[in-house]
Coordinates of C-alpha atoms in Angstrom, one line a residue:
M189 CA -26.6 0.0 2.8
S190 CA -25.3 3.0 3.2
G191 CA -20.9 3.1 4.0
L192 CA -20.9 -0.2 5.9
G193 CA -18.0 -2.1 5.0
R194 CA -16.2 -5.9 6.4
K195 CA -14.4 -5.9 8.4
G196 CA -12.0 -7.8 10.9
E197 CA -8.3 -8.2 11.5
T198 CA -6.1 -10.9 9.2
E199 CA -2.3 -12.1 8.9
I200 CA -0.7 -11.8 5.6
E201 CA 2.9 -12.4 4.6
C202 CA 5.3 -9.8 4.8
P203 CA 5.6 -8.0 1.6
F204 CA 10.0 -7.7 2.7
C205 CA 10.5 -11.2 3.8
K206 CA 8.2 -13.2 2.8
K207 CA 8.4 -15.9 5.9
A208 CA 6.6 -14.3 8.9
K209 CA 3.1 -13.2 9.8
V210 CA 2.1 -9.8 9.9
R211 CA -1.1 -8.8 12.1
M212 CA -3.2 -6.5 9.8
F213 CA -6.4 -4.6 9.9
H214 CA -8.8 -5.2 6.9
K215 CA -11.9 -3.0 5.9
E216 CA -13.4 -3.7 2.6
G217 CA -14.6 -1.9 0.0
Y218 CA -18.5 -0.7 0.1
Y219 CA -20.4 1.8 -2.1
Q220 CA -21.2 5.3 -0.1
A221 CA -24.6 6.7 -1.3
R222 CA -24.8 11.2 -1.4
V223 CA -27.0 13.2 -2.2
S224 CA -27.1 16.8 -3.8
R225 CA -30.8 18.8 -2.9
I226 CA -31.1 22.2 -5.1
S227 CA -34.3 23.2 -5.2
A228 CA -35.3 20.9 -8.7
G229 CA -35.3 18.0 -5.7
A230 CA -32.4 15.7 -4.8
K231 CA -30.3 13.4 -6.1
T232 CA -29.1 10.4 -4.5
T233 CA -24.9 9.6 -6.3
Y234 CA -23.1 5.8 -5.4
H235 CA -19.7 6.8 -4.7
W236 CA -16.7 3.5 -4.6
V237 CA -14.8 3.7 -0.7
P238 CA -11.6 1.7 -1.7
D239 CA -10.6 -1.1 0.7
T240 CA -8.8 0.4 3.5
Y241 CA -5.5 -2.2 5.4
E242 CA -3.9 -1.1 8.5
V243 CA -0.8 -2.8 10.3
L244 CA -1.4 -3.6 13.7
E245 CA 2.6 -4.7 13.9
D246 CA 6.1 -5.1 13.2
C247 CA 7.6 -7.9 11.7
P248 CA 9.2 -10.1 13.5
N249 CA 11.8 -12.1 11.6
C250 CA 13.0 -8.9 9.6
G251 CA 12.5 -6.0 11.8
K252 CA 10.6 -3.3 9.1
S253 CA 8.4 -1.4 11.0
K254 CA 4.3 -0.8 10.9
K255 CA 5.3 2.3 8.8
E256 CA 7.1 0.5 6.0
I257 CA 4.9 -2.7 5.3
Q258 CA 2.2 -0.1 5.6
K259 CA 3.8 1.6 2.1
A260 CA 4.7 -1.3 0.4
L261 CA 1.1 -2.3 0.5
E262 CA 0.2 0.5 -0.9
G263 CA 2.7 0.4 -3.1
E264 CA 4.8 3.3 -2.3
I265 CA 7.7 1.5 -1.8
S266 CA 9.4 -1.0 -4.1
T267 CA 9.7 -4.7 -1.6
K268 CA 12.2 -6.5 -4.4
Q269 CA 15.8 -6.0 -3.4
V270 CA 18.0 -4.6 -6.1
S271 CA 21.9 -6.4 -6.4
H272 CA 25.2 -4.5 -7.2
K273 CA 25.7 -4.9 -11.2
E274 CA 21.8 -3.9 -11.7
R275 CA 22.4 -0.9 -9.9
I276 CA 25.4 0.0 -11.7
K277 CA 23.4 -1.4 -15.2
K278 CA 21.0 1.1 -15.2
I279 CA 23.2 4.1 -13.4
K280 CA 25.8 3.6 -17.0
E281 CA 22.0 3.2 -19.3
S282 CA 21.3 7.0 -17.5
G283 CA 24.7 8.3 -18.9
L284 CA 25.8 8.4 -15.4
P285 CA 29.7 8.5 -14.9
T286 CA 30.2 5.4 -12.5
R287 CA 33.9 6.8 -12.0
I288 CA 34.8 10.3 -10.6
E289 CA 38.1 11.2 -11.8
V290 CA 39.8 14.3 -9.2

């Protein structure tokens, strides 16, 4: 099998609101053969191609765009909402001033 993985549309929960279903296209990972040739002969090596996801629609509940949902699935955006108190606590721990004096 050279470069063929199962693919199809699936539905997942929105990573932000966890209430609505979002349609997405999923292509499973697979091993792909690559051949390198030199004068002494050919060598075949197999490389793993990871799963790919493509979001097909925006979230109907929270209104997040396809691009934002895609980034959240790839781990580039945090889906956890941080409270105001937690933000202040992190700022104080890092040593930044919380009041600006004029």
